[in-house]
Amino acid sequence: MRLLMLGTGGMAKLHVKGFNAVPGVEIVAAVDTDAEKLSEFLALHSIPRGFATLEEALAWGEFDAVTNITPDRVHYPTTMQILDAGKHCFCEKPLATDHAKALEMTEKAESLGLANMVNLTYRNVPQLQKAHELVKSGVIGKVKHIEASYLQSWLVSKAWGDWRTESQWLWRLSKKHGSNGVLGDIGVHILDFASYGSGLDIDHVFARLKTFDKAPGNRIGDYDLDANDSFTMAVDFSNGALGVVHATRWATGHFNELRLRVYGERGGVEVQHRHDGSRLMVCLGPDVETGSWQEMPVDPVPTNYQRFAGAVRSGVTQEPSFRHAANLQRVLDLCFDEQSNRAVGVEIL
Ligand SMILES: NC(=O)c1ccc[n+]([C@@H]2O[C@H](COP(=O)([O-])OP(=O)(O)OC[C@H]3O[C@@H](n4cnc5c(N)ncnc54)[C@H](O)[C@@H]3O)[C@@H](O)[C@H]2O)c1
C-alpha cells in the first residue's frame, strides 16, 4: 500500500510509527498547508515527497490510500475529495463535526467500494478487546450497570504544552476553529470504549456540557474559548442497563486515562488505560462473594493501522468503519441538543 499522509502535526507522528510497523506499507508523500511543519516532518521521517495542498497531491496521484490527520473540521471536505479521487481513506476521529457530514462521507465511501476506517485508537488496547469478548461470552451475565470516564488534565498541567499559547490546544477550545470541545474530541473515544467494551448499543442519552471561564473575555487572540471542557452523560443501553459516562480536561493528576467498569448479574470487568499501561481486572466466580479482583492476562491484538492495511489489501472495510463512527457522531449531536433526552439506537459493529 502506497500511503499519503494528509497533515503533519502532533498525531501524525503516531501514524508514521503505526504504519511503518506494517509490512507492505510505504509512506510515499505527505501534505501540509504549513510549509515549515511539512519540511521538518519530511526530513525527520525520510518521506520522499511533500505537497502544500491536497489538490497538488491528488494531481500527482501515485498512492493507493490516504491517512487524514488534519484538524476535525478539515476531515469532511478533504475526505470527500480523497474518495472522489478513488483513494481508500483512514480518517482521524471524530469522522466529522456533525452526523450529517459523517453520514455523507460514509455513503460516498461505501457506494464507491473504498476501504474506510476511523482511528478510534483505543480499539488497539488488548484489554478492551478482551473485555468485549468476556462480556459477549456471557460470563458476567446480563449487564446491569456501566461506568466510563476519560480524564485529561491539560487545562491544569503544562505537561503536554501550554494551551494558552499553542495552536494545537487553542483550536480544540474554540467552536469557530471547528472544535466540539471535549465531547467532540474525546467524547467519541469514551462512548466507543463504553459501548464496544460492554458489547451494548446506546438507546438514550442525557448530557450536560460545561464551558468554564478560562481567560479575560474568554478569548485568546483569534480564539474564542467557547467549546465545552467537561461533560457528564446518563446513558440507557439497549438491554436496559444504565450507565454514566463522563470526560473532562480538568482532571488534575490524570494526563490521559480511560476507565470502563461493566457490572453484570454474575460478575464484573474493569478496563484501565493510562499513559503508563493498561490493565484488565475481573471479579468472577467465587471472587464475587469476597469482592476480590484479579488481573487477567491478554494477548496482543492487531492495531487499527494493521487492520486498515488489511482492508485496503482485501477490499473489505474493517471496524471501526466510517459507518460506526457516524453512528457515534449521532449520539454526540444529540448531546448538543438542549432537549437531548432522546432515543438514538446506535448499532455496534
Ligand atoms: N485517535 C487519537 O487518539 C487522536 C489523538 C490526537 C488527535 N487526534 C485527531 O487527529 C487530528 C489531528 O490532530 P493533531 O493533534 O495532530 O492536530 P495538529 O493541529 O497538531 O495537526 C494538524 C495538522 O494539519 C495541518 N492542516 C490543516 N489543514 C490542512 C489541510 N487542509 N491540508 C493539509 N494539512 C492541513 C496543520 O497545518 C497541522 O500541521 C484531529 O482530528 C484530532 O482530533 C486523534
CSV table of C-alpha atoms and ligand atoms in Angstrom, one decimal:
chain,number,residue,atom,x,y,z
A,1,MET,CA,0.0,0.0,0.0
A,2,ARG,CA,1.4,3.4,-1.1
A,3,LEU,CA,0.2,5.8,1.6
A,4,LEU,CA,-0.2,9.6,1.5
A,5,MET,CA,-0.2,11.4,4.9
A,6,LEU,CA,-2.5,14.4,5.0
A,7,GLY,CA,-1.5,16.6,8.0
A,8,THR,CA,1.9,16.5,9.7
A,9,GLY,CA,1.0,17.8,13.2
A,10,GLY,CA,1.1,16.1,16.6
A,11,MET,CA,-0.9,13.0,15.8
A,12,ALA,CA,0.9,12.3,12.5
A,13,LYS,CA,4.0,11.1,14.4
A,14,LEU,CA,1.9,8.2,15.7
A,15,HIS,CA,0.6,7.4,12.2
A,16,VAL,CA,4.2,7.2,10.9
A,17,LYS,CA,5.1,4.8,13.8
A,18,GLY,CA,1.9,2.7,13.3
A,19,PHE,CA,2.1,2.4,9.5
A,20,ASN,CA,5.9,1.9,9.4
A,21,ALA,CA,5.3,-1.2,11.6
A,22,VAL,CA,3.0,-2.8,9.0
A,23,PRO,CA,4.9,-4.9,6.4
A,24,GLY,CA,4.0,-3.8,2.8
A,25,VAL,CA,3.1,-0.2,3.7
A,26,GLU,CA,5.2,2.5,2.2
A,27,ILE,CA,4.7,6.2,3.1
A,28,VAL,CA,5.3,7.9,-0.2
A,29,ALA,CA,4.4,11.5,0.5
A,30,ALA,CA,2.9,14.0,2.9
A,31,VAL,CA,0.8,17.2,2.7
A,32,ASP,CA,0.6,20.1,5.0
A,33,THR,CA,-0.6,23.7,4.4
A,34,ASP,CA,2.1,24.8,6.9
A,35,ALA,CA,5.3,24.7,4.8
A,36,GLU,CA,7.7,24.7,7.8
A,37,LYS,CA,6.0,21.8,9.6
A,38,LEU,CA,5.9,19.9,6.4
A,39,SER,CA,9.6,20.2,5.6
A,40,GLU,CA,10.6,19.3,9.2
A,41,PHE,CA,8.3,16.3,9.1
A,42,LEU,CA,9.6,15.0,5.7
A,43,ALA,CA,13.2,15.3,6.9
A,44,LEU,CA,12.6,13.7,10.3
A,45,HIS,CA,10.8,10.7,8.8
A,46,SER,CA,12.7,10.4,5.5
A,47,ILE,CA,9.5,10.8,3.4
A,48,PRO,CA,10.5,11.4,-0.2
A,49,ARG,CA,7.8,13.9,-1.4
A,50,GLY,CA,5.8,16.8,0.1
A,51,PHE,CA,2.9,18.9,-1.2
A,52,ALA,CA,1.4,22.2,0.0
A,53,THR,CA,-2.1,21.2,-0.8
A,54,LEU,CA,-4.2,18.0,-1.2
A,55,GLU,CA,-5.2,19.1,-4.7
A,56,GLU,CA,-1.5,19.0,-5.8
A,57,ALA,CA,-1.1,15.6,-4.2
A,58,LEU,CA,-4.2,14.3,-6.0
A,59,ALA,CA,-3.0,15.6,-9.3
A,60,TRP,CA,0.2,13.6,-8.8
A,61,GLY,CA,-1.9,10.6,-7.7
A,62,GLU,CA,0.8,8.0,-7.2
A,63,PHE,CA,-0.7,6.5,-4.0
A,64,ASP,CA,-3.4,4.0,-3.0
A,65,ALA,CA,-4.7,5.4,0.2
A,66,VAL,CA,-4.6,8.5,2.4
A,67,THR,CA,-4.4,8.8,6.2
A,68,ASN,CA,-6.2,12.0,7.1
A,69,ILE,CA,-4.7,13.6,10.2
A,70,THR,CA,-5.9,17.2,9.8
A,71,PRO,CA,-8.0,19.1,12.4
A,72,ASP,CA,-11.5,17.9,12.9
A,73,ARG,CA,-13.3,20.4,10.7
A,74,VAL,CA,-11.0,19.7,7.8
A,75,HIS,CA,-11.9,15.9,7.7
A,76,TYR,CA,-15.1,16.3,5.8
A,77,PRO,CA,-14.0,18.5,2.8
A,78,THR,CA,-10.7,16.6,2.4
A,79,THR,CA,-12.1,13.1,2.8
A,80,MET,CA,-14.8,13.8,0.2
A,81,GLN,CA,-12.0,14.9,-2.3
A,82,ILE,CA,-10.0,11.8,-1.4
A,83,LEU,CA,-12.9,9.4,-2.0
A,84,ASP,CA,-13.9,11.2,-5.2
A,85,ALA,CA,-10.3,10.6,-6.4
A,86,GLY,CA,-10.9,6.8,-5.8
A,87,LYS,CA,-8.4,6.6,-2.9
A,88,HIS,CA,-9.0,4.5,0.2
A,89,CYS,CA,-9.2,6.6,3.4
A,90,PHE,CA,-8.2,6.2,7.0
A,91,CYS,CA,-9.5,9.2,8.9
A,92,GLU,CA,-8.8,10.5,12.3
A,93,LYS,CA,-11.6,10.8,14.8
A,94,PRO,CA,-14.1,12.4,15.0
A,95,LEU,CA,-15.1,11.5,11.5
A,96,ALA,CA,-16.8,14.9,11.0
A,97,THR,CA,-18.1,17.7,13.1
A,98,ASP,CA,-21.7,16.5,12.8
A,99,HIS,CA,-23.7,13.4,11.9
A,100,ALA,CA,-25.0,14.7,8.5
A,101,LYS,CA,-21.5,15.2,7.2
A,102,ALA,CA,-20.3,11.9,8.7
A,103,LEU,CA,-23.1,10.1,7.0
A,104,GLU,CA,-22.4,11.7,3.7
A,105,MET,CA,-18.7,10.6,3.9
A,106,THR,CA,-19.9,7.1,4.9
A,107,GLU,CA,-22.3,6.8,2.0
A,108,LYS,CA,-19.8,8.0,-0.5
A,109,ALA,CA,-17.1,5.6,0.7
A,110,GLU,CA,-19.5,2.7,0.7
A,111,SER,CA,-21.0,3.5,-2.7
A,112,LEU,CA,-17.6,3.7,-4.3
A,113,GLY,CA,-16.5,0.5,-2.6
A,114,LEU,CA,-13.4,2.1,-0.9
A,115,ALA,CA,-11.9,0.9,2.3
A,116,ASN,CA,-12.8,3.4,5.1
A,117,MET,CA,-11.8,3.3,8.7
A,118,VAL,CA,-11.7,5.8,11.6
A,119,ASN,CA,-8.8,5.9,14.1
A,120,LEU,CA,-10.7,5.1,17.3
A,121,THR,CA,-7.3,4.4,18.9
A,122,TYR,CA,-8.4,2.6,22.0
A,123,ARG,CA,-9.5,-0.4,19.9
A,124,ASN,CA,-5.8,-1.1,19.9
A,125,VAL,CA,-5.9,-1.8,23.6
A,126,PRO,CA,-5.9,-5.6,24.1
A,127,GLN,CA,-7.6,-5.3,27.5
A,128,LEU,CA,-10.6,-3.5,25.8
A,129,GLN,CA,-10.9,-6.3,23.2
A,130,LYS,CA,-10.7,-9.0,25.8
A,131,ALA,CA,-13.4,-7.2,28.0
A,132,HIS,CA,-15.7,-7.1,24.9
A,133,GLU,CA,-15.1,-10.8,24.3
A,134,LEU,CA,-15.7,-11.7,28.0
A,135,VAL,CA,-19.0,-9.7,28.3
A,136,LYS,CA,-20.2,-11.1,24.9
A,137,SER,CA,-19.4,-14.7,26.1
A,138,GLY,CA,-22.0,-14.1,29.0
A,139,VAL,CA,-19.5,-14.9,31.8
A,140,ILE,CA,-20.7,-11.9,33.8
A,141,GLY,CA,-24.3,-12.5,33.0
A,142,LYS,CA,-26.7,-9.8,31.8
A,143,VAL,CA,-25.1,-6.3,32.1
A,144,LYS,CA,-26.9,-4.0,34.6
A,145,HIS,CA,-24.6,-1.1,35.2
A,146,ILE,CA,-21.8,0.7,33.4
A,147,GLU,CA,-19.4,3.4,34.4
A,148,ALA,CA,-16.9,5.0,32.0
A,149,SER,CA,-14.6,8.0,32.2
A,150,TYR,CA,-12.0,9.7,30.1
A,151,LEU,CA,-9.8,12.1,32.2
A,152,GLN,CA,-7.3,14.6,30.9
A,153,SER,CA,-5.5,17.4,32.7
A,154,TRP,CA,-4.1,19.7,30.0
A,155,LEU,CA,-6.1,22.7,31.2
A,156,VAL,CA,-4.4,22.4,34.6
A,157,SER,CA,-1.0,20.9,33.7
A,158,LYS,CA,1.7,22.0,31.2
A,159,ALA,CA,3.0,18.5,30.8
A,160,TRP,CA,1.7,18.4,27.2
A,161,GLY,CA,2.4,22.1,26.5
A,162,ASP,CA,0.7,25.4,27.2
A,163,TRP,CA,-2.9,25.7,25.9
A,164,ARG,CA,-2.7,29.5,26.4
A,165,THR,CA,-0.1,29.9,23.6
A,166,GLU,CA,0.0,26.7,21.4
A,167,SER,CA,-2.4,26.5,18.4
A,168,GLN,CA,-2.7,22.7,18.7
A,169,TRP,CA,-4.5,23.2,22.0
A,170,LEU,CA,-6.2,26.5,21.3
A,171,TRP,CA,-8.2,25.2,18.2
A,172,ARG,CA,-9.5,22.5,20.5
A,173,LEU,CA,-11.1,25.1,22.8
A,174,SER,CA,-12.8,27.2,20.0
A,175,LYS,CA,-16.0,26.4,18.1
A,176,LYS,CA,-15.1,28.8,15.3
A,177,HIS,CA,-11.9,26.7,14.8
A,178,GLY,CA,-14.0,23.6,14.3
A,179,SER,CA,-13.9,22.1,17.7
A,180,ASN,CA,-16.9,20.5,19.5
A,181,GLY,CA,-14.9,20.7,22.8
A,182,VAL,CA,-14.1,17.7,25.0
A,183,LEU,CA,-17.3,16.0,23.8
A,184,GLY,CA,-16.2,16.1,20.2
A,185,ASP,CA,-12.6,15.5,20.9
A,186,ILE,CA,-12.5,12.6,23.4
A,187,GLY,CA,-16.3,12.0,23.9
A,188,VAL,CA,-16.2,9.9,20.8
A,189,HIS,CA,-13.4,7.7,22.3
A,190,ILE,CA,-15.2,7.1,25.6
A,191,LEU,CA,-18.5,6.4,24.0
A,192,ASP,CA,-16.8,3.8,21.8
A,193,PHE,CA,-14.9,2.4,24.8
A,194,ALA,CA,-18.1,2.1,26.8
A,195,SER,CA,-20.4,0.7,24.1
A,196,TYR,CA,-17.8,-1.6,22.5
A,197,GLY,CA,-16.4,-2.8,25.8
A,198,SER,CA,-19.8,-3.7,27.1
A,199,GLY,CA,-21.0,-5.0,23.7
A,200,LEU,CA,-24.1,-2.9,24.0
A,201,ASP,CA,-25.8,-0.3,21.8
A,202,ILE,CA,-26.8,3.1,23.2
A,203,ASP,CA,-30.5,3.8,23.4
A,204,HIS,CA,-30.9,7.1,25.2
A,205,VAL,CA,-28.5,9.8,26.3
A,206,PHE,CA,-29.0,12.8,28.6
A,207,ALA,CA,-25.9,15.1,28.6
A,208,ARG,CA,-24.7,18.1,30.5
A,209,LEU,CA,-21.9,20.2,29.0
A,210,LYS,CA,-19.9,22.9,30.7
A,211,THR,CA,-17.5,25.6,29.4
A,212,PHE,CA,-15.6,27.3,32.2
A,213,ASP,CA,-14.2,30.8,32.0
A,214,LYS,CA,-10.5,30.5,31.2
A,215,ALA,CA,-9.2,33.9,30.1
A,216,PRO,CA,-10.3,37.6,30.1
A,217,GLY,CA,-13.4,37.8,28.0
A,218,ASN,CA,-12.9,34.1,27.3
A,219,ARG,CA,-10.8,34.9,24.4
A,220,ILE,CA,-7.1,34.5,23.4
A,221,GLY,CA,-6.1,36.2,20.2
A,222,ASP,CA,-8.3,34.9,17.4
A,223,TYR,CA,-9.6,32.1,19.6
A,224,ASP,CA,-13.0,32.4,21.4
A,225,LEU,CA,-12.8,29.8,24.2
A,226,ASP,CA,-16.4,28.7,23.8
A,227,ALA,CA,-16.1,24.9,23.3
A,228,ASN,CA,-17.0,22.7,26.3
A,229,ASP,CA,-14.3,21.5,28.8
A,230,SER,CA,-16.3,18.9,30.7
A,231,PHE,CA,-19.4,16.7,30.1
A,232,THR,CA,-21.4,14.2,32.1
A,233,MET,CA,-23.8,11.8,30.4
A,234,ALA,CA,-26.5,9.5,31.7
A,235,VAL,CA,-26.9,6.6,29.3
A,236,ASP,CA,-29.6,3.9,28.7
A,237,PHE,CA,-28.1,0.9,27.0
A,238,SER,CA,-30.1,-1.4,24.6
A,239,ASN,CA,-30.5,-4.2,27.1
A,240,GLY,CA,-31.9,-1.9,29.7
A,241,ALA,CA,-28.6,-1.3,31.6
A,242,LEU,CA,-27.9,2.1,33.0
A,243,GLY,CA,-24.6,3.9,32.7
A,244,VAL,CA,-22.7,7.1,33.5
A,245,VAL,CA,-20.1,8.4,31.0
A,246,HIS,CA,-18.1,11.5,31.7
A,247,ALA,CA,-14.9,13.3,30.5
A,248,THR,CA,-13.0,16.4,31.3
A,249,ARG,CA,-9.8,18.3,30.6
A,250,TRP,CA,-9.6,19.5,34.3
A,251,ALA,CA,-8.7,16.1,35.9
A,252,THR,CA,-5.6,17.1,37.8
A,253,GLY,CA,-3.1,14.2,38.0
A,254,HIS,CA,-4.6,12.3,35.1
A,255,PHE,CA,-2.8,13.0,31.8
A,256,ASN,CA,-4.8,10.7,29.6
A,257,GLU,CA,-6.8,8.0,31.5
A,258,LEU,CA,-9.8,5.9,30.4
A,259,ARG,CA,-11.7,3.6,32.7
A,260,LEU,CA,-14.6,1.3,32.0
A,261,ARG,CA,-16.4,-0.7,34.6
A,262,VAL,CA,-19.1,-3.2,33.5
A,263,TYR,CA,-21.2,-5.0,36.1
A,264,GLY,CA,-23.4,-8.0,35.2
A,265,GLU,CA,-25.7,-10.2,37.3
A,266,ARG,CA,-22.8,-12.7,37.9
A,267,GLY,CA,-19.6,-10.7,37.7
A,268,GLY,CA,-17.8,-7.6,36.7
A,269,VAL,CA,-14.9,-6.4,34.4
A,270,GLU,CA,-12.9,-3.3,34.6
A,271,VAL,CA,-10.5,-1.9,31.9
A,272,GLN,CA,-8.0,0.7,33.0
A,273,HIS,CA,-5.9,2.5,30.3
A,274,ARG,CA,-3.3,5.1,31.3
A,275,HIS,CA,-0.3,6.7,29.6
A,276,ASP,CA,1.9,4.2,31.5
A,277,GLY,CA,0.0,1.0,30.8
A,278,SER,CA,-3.3,-0.9,30.7
A,279,ARG,CA,-5.0,-3.5,33.0
A,280,LEU,CA,-8.0,-5.8,32.7
A,281,MET,CA,-9.4,-6.6,36.1
A,282,VAL,CA,-12.2,-9.2,36.7
A,283,CYS,CA,-14.4,-10.3,39.5
A,284,LEU,CA,-15.8,-13.7,38.6
A,285,GLY,CA,-17.0,-16.9,40.2
A,286,PRO,CA,-16.1,-17.3,43.9
A,287,ASP,CA,-14.5,-13.8,43.9
A,288,VAL,CA,-18.0,-12.3,43.7
A,289,GLU,CA,-18.5,-13.4,47.3
A,290,THR,CA,-15.3,-12.0,48.6
A,291,GLY,CA,-15.3,-8.8,46.4
A,292,SER,CA,-11.8,-9.8,45.1
A,293,TRP,CA,-10.5,-8.6,41.7
A,294,GLN,CA,-7.9,-10.4,39.6
A,295,GLU,CA,-5.8,-9.1,36.8
A,296,MET,CA,-6.4,-11.1,33.6
A,297,PRO,CA,-3.5,-11.5,31.1
A,298,VAL,CA,-4.3,-10.6,27.5
A,299,ASP,CA,-2.7,-11.4,24.1
A,300,PRO,CA,-1.7,-8.6,21.6
A,301,VAL,CA,-4.3,-7.5,19.1
A,302,PRO,CA,-3.9,-6.0,15.6
A,303,THR,CA,-3.7,-2.2,15.5
A,304,ASN,CA,-6.1,0.0,13.5
A,305,TYR,CA,-3.1,0.7,11.2
A,306,GLN,CA,-2.7,-3.0,10.5
A,307,ARG,CA,-6.4,-3.5,10.1
A,308,PHE,CA,-6.6,-0.6,7.6
A,309,ALA,CA,-3.7,-2.0,5.5
A,310,GLY,CA,-5.6,-5.4,5.6
A,311,ALA,CA,-8.8,-3.6,4.4
A,312,VAL,CA,-7.0,-2.0,1.5
A,313,ARG,CA,-5.4,-5.3,0.6
A,314,SER,CA,-8.7,-7.3,0.8
A,315,GLY,CA,-11.1,-4.6,-0.3
A,316,VAL,CA,-13.2,-5.3,2.8
A,317,THR,CA,-13.6,-2.4,5.3
A,318,GLN,CA,-12.9,-3.5,8.9
A,319,GLU,CA,-14.0,-1.9,12.2
A,320,PRO,CA,-14.1,0.8,13.3
A,321,SER,CA,-15.6,1.9,10.0
A,322,PHE,CA,-17.0,5.3,8.9
A,323,ARG,CA,-20.5,3.9,9.5
A,324,HIS,CA,-19.7,3.1,13.1
A,325,ALA,CA,-18.1,6.5,13.7
A,326,ALA,CA,-21.1,8.2,12.0
A,327,ASN,CA,-23.4,6.3,14.5
A,328,LEU,CA,-21.3,7.6,17.4
A,329,GLN,CA,-21.5,11.1,15.9
A,330,ARG,CA,-25.3,10.9,16.0
A,331,VAL,CA,-25.1,10.4,19.8
A,332,LEU,CA,-22.7,13.4,20.1
A,333,ASP,CA,-25.1,15.6,18.0
A,334,LEU,CA,-27.9,14.8,20.4
A,335,CYS,CA,-25.8,15.8,23.4
A,336,PHE,CA,-25.5,19.3,21.9
A,337,ASP,CA,-29.3,19.5,21.7
A,338,GLU,CA,-31.0,21.2,24.6
A,339,GLN,CA,-33.6,18.5,24.5
A,340,SER,CA,-31.1,15.7,24.3
A,341,ASN,CA,-33.1,13.1,26.2
A,342,ARG,CA,-33.9,11.3,23.0
A,343,ALA,CA,-33.8,7.7,21.7
A,344,VAL,CA,-30.8,7.2,19.4
A,345,GLY,CA,-30.4,3.5,18.6
A,346,VAL,CA,-26.7,3.1,17.8
A,347,GLU,CA,-25.6,-0.1,16.1
A,348,ILE,CA,-22.3,-1.5,17.4
A,349,LEU,CA,-20.5,-3.3,14.7
B,1,LIG,N1,-7.0,9.0,17.7
B,1,LIG,C1,-6.5,9.7,18.7
B,1,LIG,O1,-6.3,9.2,19.8
B,1,LIG,C2,-6.1,11.1,18.4
B,1,LIG,C3,-5.3,11.8,19.3
B,1,LIG,C4,-4.9,13.1,19.0
B,1,LIG,C5,-5.5,13.8,17.9
B,1,LIG,N2,-6.4,13.1,17.1
B,1,LIG,C6,-7.0,13.7,15.9
B,1,LIG,O2,-6.1,13.9,14.9
B,1,LIG,C7,-6.4,15.1,14.2
B,1,LIG,C8,-5.1,16.0,14.1
B,1,LIG,O3,-4.8,16.3,15.5
B,1,LIG,P1,-3.3,16.9,15.8
B,1,LIG,O4,-3.2,16.9,17.3
B,1,LIG,O5,-2.3,16.2,15.0
B,1,LIG,O6,-3.5,18.4,15.3
B,1,LIG,P2,-2.4,19.4,14.9
B,1,LIG,O7,-3.0,20.8,14.9
B,1,LIG,O8,-1.1,19.2,15.6
B,1,LIG,O9,-2.1,19.0,13.3
B,1,LIG,C9,-2.9,19.2,12.3
B,1,LIG,C10,-2.0,19.4,11.0
B,1,LIG,O10,-2.9,19.5,9.9
B,1,LIG,C11,-2.5,20.6,9.0
B,1,LIG,N3,-3.6,21.0,8.2
B,1,LIG,C12,-4.6,21.8,8.5
B,1,LIG,N4,-5.4,21.9,7.4
B,1,LIG,C13,-4.9,21.2,6.4
B,1,LIG,C14,-5.2,20.9,5.1
B,1,LIG,N5,-6.4,21.4,4.5
B,1,LIG,N6,-4.4,20.2,4.3
B,1,LIG,C15,-3.3,19.7,4.9
B,1,LIG,N7,-2.9,19.9,6.1
B,1,LIG,C16,-3.7,20.6,6.9
B,1,LIG,C17,-2.0,21.6,10.0
B,1,LIG,O11,-1.1,22.6,9.4
B,1,LIG,C18,-1.3,20.8,11.1
B,1,LIG,O12,0.1,20.6,10.8
B,1,LIG,C19,-7.6,15.7,14.8
B,1,LIG,O13,-8.7,15.3,14.1
B,1,LIG,C20,-7.6,15.1,16.2
B,1,LIG,O14,-8.9,15.1,16.8
B,1,LIG,C21,-6.7,11.8,17.4
